[in-house]
PDB file of C-alpha atoms and ligand atoms in Angstrom:
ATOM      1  CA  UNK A   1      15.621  -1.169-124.391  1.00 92.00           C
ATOM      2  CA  UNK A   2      17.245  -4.335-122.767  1.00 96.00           C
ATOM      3  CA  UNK A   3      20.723  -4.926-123.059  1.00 97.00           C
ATOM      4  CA  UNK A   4      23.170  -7.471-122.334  1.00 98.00           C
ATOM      5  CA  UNK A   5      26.630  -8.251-122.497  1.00 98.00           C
ATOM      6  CA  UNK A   6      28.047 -11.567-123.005  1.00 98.00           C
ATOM      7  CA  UNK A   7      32.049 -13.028-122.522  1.00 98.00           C
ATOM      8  CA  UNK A   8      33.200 -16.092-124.325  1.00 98.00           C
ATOM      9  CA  UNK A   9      36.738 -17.973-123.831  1.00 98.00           C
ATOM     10  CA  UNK A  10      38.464 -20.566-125.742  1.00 98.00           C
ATOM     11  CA  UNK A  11      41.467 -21.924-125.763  1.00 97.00           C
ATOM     12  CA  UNK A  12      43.413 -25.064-127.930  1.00 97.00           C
ATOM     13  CA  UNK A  13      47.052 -26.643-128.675  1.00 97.00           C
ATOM     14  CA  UNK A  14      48.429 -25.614-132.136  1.00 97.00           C
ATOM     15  CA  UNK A  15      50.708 -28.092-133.291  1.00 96.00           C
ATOM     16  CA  UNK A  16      52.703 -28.630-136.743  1.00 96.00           C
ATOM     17  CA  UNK A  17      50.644 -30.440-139.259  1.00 93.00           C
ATOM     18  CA  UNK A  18      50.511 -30.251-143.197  1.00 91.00           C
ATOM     19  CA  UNK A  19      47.119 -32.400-143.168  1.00 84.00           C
ATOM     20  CA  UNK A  20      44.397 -29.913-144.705  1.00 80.00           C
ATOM     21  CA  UNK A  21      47.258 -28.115-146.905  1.00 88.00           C
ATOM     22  CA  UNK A  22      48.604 -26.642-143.508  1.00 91.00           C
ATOM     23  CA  UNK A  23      45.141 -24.689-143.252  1.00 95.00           C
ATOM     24  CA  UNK A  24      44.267 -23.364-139.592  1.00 96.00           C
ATOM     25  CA  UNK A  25      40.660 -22.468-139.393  1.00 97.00           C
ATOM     26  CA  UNK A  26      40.642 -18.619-137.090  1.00 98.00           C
ATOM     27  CA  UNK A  27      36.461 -18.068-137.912  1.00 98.00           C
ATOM     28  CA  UNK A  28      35.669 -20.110-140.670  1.00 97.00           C
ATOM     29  CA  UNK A  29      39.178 -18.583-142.520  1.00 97.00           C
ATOM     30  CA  UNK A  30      41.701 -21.515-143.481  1.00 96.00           C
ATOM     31  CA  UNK A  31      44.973 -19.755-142.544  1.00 97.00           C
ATOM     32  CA  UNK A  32      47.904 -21.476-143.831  1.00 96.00           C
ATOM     33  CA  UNK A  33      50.492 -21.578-141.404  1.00 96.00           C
ATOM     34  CA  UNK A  34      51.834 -25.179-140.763  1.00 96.00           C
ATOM     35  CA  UNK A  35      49.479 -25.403-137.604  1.00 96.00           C
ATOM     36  CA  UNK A  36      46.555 -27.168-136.684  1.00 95.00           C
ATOM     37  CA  UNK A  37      44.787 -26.903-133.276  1.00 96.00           C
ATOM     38  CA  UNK A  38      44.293 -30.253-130.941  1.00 95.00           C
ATOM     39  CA  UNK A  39      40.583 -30.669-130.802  1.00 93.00           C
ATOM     40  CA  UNK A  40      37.092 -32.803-131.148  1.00 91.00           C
ATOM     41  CA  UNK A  41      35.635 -30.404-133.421  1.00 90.00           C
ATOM     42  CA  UNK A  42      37.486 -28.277-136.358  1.00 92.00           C
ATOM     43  CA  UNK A  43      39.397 -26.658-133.399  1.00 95.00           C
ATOM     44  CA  UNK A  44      38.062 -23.170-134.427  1.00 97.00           C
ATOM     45  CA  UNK A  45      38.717 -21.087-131.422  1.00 98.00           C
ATOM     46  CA  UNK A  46      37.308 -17.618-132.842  1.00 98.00           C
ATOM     47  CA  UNK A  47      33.921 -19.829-133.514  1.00 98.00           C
ATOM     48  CA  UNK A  48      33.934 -21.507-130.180  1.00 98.00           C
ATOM     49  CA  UNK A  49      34.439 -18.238-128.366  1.00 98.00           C
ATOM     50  CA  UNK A  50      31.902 -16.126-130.097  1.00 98.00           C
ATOM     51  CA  UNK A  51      29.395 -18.588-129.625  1.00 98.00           C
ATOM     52  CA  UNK A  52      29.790 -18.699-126.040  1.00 98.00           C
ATOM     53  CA  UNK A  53      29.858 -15.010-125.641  1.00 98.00           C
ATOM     54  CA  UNK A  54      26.857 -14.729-127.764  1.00 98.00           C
ATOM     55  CA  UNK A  55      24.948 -17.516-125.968  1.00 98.00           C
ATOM     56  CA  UNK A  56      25.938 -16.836-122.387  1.00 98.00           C
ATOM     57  CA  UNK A  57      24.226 -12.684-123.375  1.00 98.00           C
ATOM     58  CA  UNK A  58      21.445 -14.510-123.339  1.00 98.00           C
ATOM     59  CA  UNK A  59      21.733 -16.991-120.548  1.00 98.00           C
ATOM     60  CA  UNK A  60      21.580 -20.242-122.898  1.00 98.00           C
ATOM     61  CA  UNK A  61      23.961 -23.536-122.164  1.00 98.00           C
ATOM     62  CA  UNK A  62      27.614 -22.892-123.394  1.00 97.00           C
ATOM     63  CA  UNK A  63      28.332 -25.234-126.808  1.00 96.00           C
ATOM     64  CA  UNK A  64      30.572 -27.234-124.035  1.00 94.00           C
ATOM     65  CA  UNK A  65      26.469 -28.302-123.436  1.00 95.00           C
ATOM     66  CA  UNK A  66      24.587 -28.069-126.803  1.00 96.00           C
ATOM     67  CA  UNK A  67      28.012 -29.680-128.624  1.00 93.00           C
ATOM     68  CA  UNK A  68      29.647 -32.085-126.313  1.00 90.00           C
ATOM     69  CA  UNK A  69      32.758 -33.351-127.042  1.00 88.00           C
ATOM     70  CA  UNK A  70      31.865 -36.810-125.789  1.00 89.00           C
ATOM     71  CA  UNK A  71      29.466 -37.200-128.915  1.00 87.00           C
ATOM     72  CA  UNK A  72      30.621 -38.678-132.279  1.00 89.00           C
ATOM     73  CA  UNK A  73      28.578 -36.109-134.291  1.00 88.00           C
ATOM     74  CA  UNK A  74      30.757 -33.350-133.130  1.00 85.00           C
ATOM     75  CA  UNK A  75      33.546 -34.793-134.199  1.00 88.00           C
ATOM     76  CA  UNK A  76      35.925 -32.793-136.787  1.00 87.00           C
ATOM     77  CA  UNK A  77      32.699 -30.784-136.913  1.00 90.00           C
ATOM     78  CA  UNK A  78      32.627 -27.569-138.520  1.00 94.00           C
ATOM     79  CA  UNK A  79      32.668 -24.953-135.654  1.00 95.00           C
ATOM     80  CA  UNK A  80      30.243 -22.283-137.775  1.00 97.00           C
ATOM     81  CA  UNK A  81      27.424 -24.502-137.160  1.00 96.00           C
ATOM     82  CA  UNK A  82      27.771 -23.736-132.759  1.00 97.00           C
ATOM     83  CA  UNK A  83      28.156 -20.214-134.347  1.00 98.00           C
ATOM     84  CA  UNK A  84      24.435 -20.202-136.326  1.00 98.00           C
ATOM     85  CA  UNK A  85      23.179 -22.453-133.757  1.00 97.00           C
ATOM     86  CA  UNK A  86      23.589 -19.441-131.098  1.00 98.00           C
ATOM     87  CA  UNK A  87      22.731 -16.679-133.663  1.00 98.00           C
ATOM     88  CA  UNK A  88      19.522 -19.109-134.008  1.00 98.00           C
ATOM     89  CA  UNK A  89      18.851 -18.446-130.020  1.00 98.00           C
ATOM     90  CA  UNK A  90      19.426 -14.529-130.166  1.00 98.00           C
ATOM     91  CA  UNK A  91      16.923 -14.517-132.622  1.00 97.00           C
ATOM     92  CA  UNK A  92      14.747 -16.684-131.287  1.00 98.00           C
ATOM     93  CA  UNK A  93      14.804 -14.454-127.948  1.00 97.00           C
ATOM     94  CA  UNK A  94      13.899 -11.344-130.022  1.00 97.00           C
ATOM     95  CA  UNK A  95      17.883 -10.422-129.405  1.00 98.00           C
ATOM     96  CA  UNK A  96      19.700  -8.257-131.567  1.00 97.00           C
ATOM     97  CA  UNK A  97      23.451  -8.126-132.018  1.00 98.00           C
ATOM     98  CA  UNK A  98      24.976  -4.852-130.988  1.00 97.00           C
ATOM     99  CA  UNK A  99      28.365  -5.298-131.603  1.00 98.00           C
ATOM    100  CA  UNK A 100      31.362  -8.114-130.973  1.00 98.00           C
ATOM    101  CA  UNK A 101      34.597  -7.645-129.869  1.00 98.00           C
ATOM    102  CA  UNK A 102      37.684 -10.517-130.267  1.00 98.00           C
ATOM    103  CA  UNK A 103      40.605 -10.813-128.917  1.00 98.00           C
ATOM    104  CA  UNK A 104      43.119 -14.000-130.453  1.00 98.00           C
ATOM    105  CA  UNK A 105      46.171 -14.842-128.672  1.00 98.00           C
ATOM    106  CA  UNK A 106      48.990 -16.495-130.156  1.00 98.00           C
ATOM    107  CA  UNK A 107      52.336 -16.147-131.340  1.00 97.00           C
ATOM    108  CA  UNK A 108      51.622 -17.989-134.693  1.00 96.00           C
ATOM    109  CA  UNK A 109      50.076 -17.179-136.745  1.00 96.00           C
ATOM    110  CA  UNK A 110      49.431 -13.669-136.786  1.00 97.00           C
ATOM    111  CA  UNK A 111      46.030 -12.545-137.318  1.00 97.00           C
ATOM    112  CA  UNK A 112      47.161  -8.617-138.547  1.00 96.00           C
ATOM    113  CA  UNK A 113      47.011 -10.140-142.214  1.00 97.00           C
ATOM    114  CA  UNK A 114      43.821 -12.209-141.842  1.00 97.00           C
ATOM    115  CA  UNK A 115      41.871  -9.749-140.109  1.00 97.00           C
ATOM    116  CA  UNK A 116      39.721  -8.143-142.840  1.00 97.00           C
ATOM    117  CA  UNK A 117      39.027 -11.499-144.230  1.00 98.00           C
ATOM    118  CA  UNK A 118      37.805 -12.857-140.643  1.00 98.00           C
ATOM    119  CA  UNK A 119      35.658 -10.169-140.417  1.00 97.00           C
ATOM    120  CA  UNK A 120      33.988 -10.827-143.932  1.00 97.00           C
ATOM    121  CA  UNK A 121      33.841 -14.228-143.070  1.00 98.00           C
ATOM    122  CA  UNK A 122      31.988 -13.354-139.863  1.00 98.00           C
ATOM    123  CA  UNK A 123      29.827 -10.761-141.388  1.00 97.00           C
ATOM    124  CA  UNK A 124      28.559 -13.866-143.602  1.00 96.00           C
ATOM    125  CA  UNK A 125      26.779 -14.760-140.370  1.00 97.00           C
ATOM    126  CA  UNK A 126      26.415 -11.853-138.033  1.00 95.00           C
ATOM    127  CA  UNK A 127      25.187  -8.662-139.015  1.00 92.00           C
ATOM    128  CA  UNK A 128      27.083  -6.133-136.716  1.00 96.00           C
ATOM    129  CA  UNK A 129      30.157  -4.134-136.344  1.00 98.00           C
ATOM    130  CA  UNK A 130      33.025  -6.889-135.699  1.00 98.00           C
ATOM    131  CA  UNK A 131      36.559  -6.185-134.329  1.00 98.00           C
ATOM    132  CA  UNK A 132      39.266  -8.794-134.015  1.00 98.00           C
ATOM    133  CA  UNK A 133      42.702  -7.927-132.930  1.00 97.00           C
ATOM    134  CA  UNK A 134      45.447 -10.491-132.549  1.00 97.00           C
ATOM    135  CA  UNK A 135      48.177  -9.886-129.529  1.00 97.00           C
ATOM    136  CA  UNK A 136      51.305 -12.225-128.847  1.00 96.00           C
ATOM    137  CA  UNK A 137      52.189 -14.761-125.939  1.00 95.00           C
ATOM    138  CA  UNK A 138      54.619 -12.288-124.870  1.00 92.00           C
ATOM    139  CA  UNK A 139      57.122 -15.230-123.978  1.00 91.00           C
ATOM    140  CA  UNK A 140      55.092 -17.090-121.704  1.00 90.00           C
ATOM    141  CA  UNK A 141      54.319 -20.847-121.332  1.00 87.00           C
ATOM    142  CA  UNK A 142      51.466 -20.112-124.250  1.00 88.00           C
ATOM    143  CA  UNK A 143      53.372 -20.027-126.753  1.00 89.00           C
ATOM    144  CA  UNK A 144      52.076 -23.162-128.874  1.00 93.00           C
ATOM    145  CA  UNK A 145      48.403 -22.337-128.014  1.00 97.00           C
ATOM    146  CA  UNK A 146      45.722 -20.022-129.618  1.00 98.00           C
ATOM    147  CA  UNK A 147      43.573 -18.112-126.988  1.00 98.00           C
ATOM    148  CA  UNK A 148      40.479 -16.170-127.793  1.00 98.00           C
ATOM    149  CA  UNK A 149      38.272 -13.774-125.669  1.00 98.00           C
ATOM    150  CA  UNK A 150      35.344 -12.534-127.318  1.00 98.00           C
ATOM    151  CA  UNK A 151      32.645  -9.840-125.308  1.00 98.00           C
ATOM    152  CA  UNK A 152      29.158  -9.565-127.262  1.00 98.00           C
ATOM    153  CA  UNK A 153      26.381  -6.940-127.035  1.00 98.00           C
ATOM    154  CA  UNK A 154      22.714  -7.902-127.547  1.00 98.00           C
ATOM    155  CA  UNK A 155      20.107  -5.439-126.987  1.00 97.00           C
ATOM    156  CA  UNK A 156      16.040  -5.992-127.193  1.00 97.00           C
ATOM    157  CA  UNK A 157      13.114  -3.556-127.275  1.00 90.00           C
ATOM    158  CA  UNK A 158      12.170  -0.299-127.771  1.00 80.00           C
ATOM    159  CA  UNK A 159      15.351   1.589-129.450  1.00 65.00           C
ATOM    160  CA  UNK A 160      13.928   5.099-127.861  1.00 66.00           C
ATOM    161  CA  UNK A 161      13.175   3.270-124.283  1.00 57.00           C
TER     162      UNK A 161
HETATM  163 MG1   MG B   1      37.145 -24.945-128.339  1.00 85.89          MG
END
């Protein structure tokens, strides 16, 4: 069997806006917390990074290449479609998913209480184990920003190989 690991990053601004009810999208989940994140797209920073750890398993173009931000289409652009777009790849390569991993930084908001719903939301898209755990800034100069690490496992072939 063939396996591959795969490490996406994103990072964006948060700052205070009601627009959209106050609704942050962390993967595809509208969290209200008085935030939204400075972007070209919907912002989503879970989306963005799993996408990139999902497509750079597999040696494809990061969405910084398949979605540029230069291009009117991708503008306010809902952030699950890089998501199925690499899922599309994987499959395409004969990739399965072995298991994600996600890390969100920020101070606000916190992710404890969204968690199970992220997952759900993810699992909508992905079939395999998911775990998302949210840490804090810490009281450095990130406070303000959400940051997201995401490692993916794909694995191809023969199971008993
Ligand atoms: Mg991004």
């Amino acid at each position: 069997m063939e396996m591959r690991i795969g490490h996406g990053y994103d990072l964006h601004r948060l700052e205070a806006s009601e627009k959209d009810g106050g609704l942050l999208k962390v993967g595809g989940v509208g969290v209200k917390c008085g935030l939204k994140a400075i972007a070209h797209s919907d912002g989503d920073a879970v989306m963005h990074a799993l996408a990139d750890a999902l497509l750079s398993a597999i040696g494809e173009p990061d969405i910084g290449q398949l979605f540029p931000d230069t291009a009117t289409e991708n503008k306010n652009r809902d952030s699950a479609e890089f998501l199925v777009e690499a899922i599309e790849r994987i499959n395409l390569g004969g990739w399965a998913i072995g298991n994600v991993a996600i890390t969100v930084i920020c101070d606000q908001p916190k992710i404890g209480p969204h968690r199970e719903q992220i997952c759900e939301n993810l699992r909508r898209y992905l079939v395999a184990p998911i775990h998302i755990k949210g840490k804090t800034c810490e009281g450095t100069d990130k406070s303000g920003a959400m940051e997201v690490h995401v490692v993916a496992l794909v694995q191809r072939g023969n199971t008993h190989e």
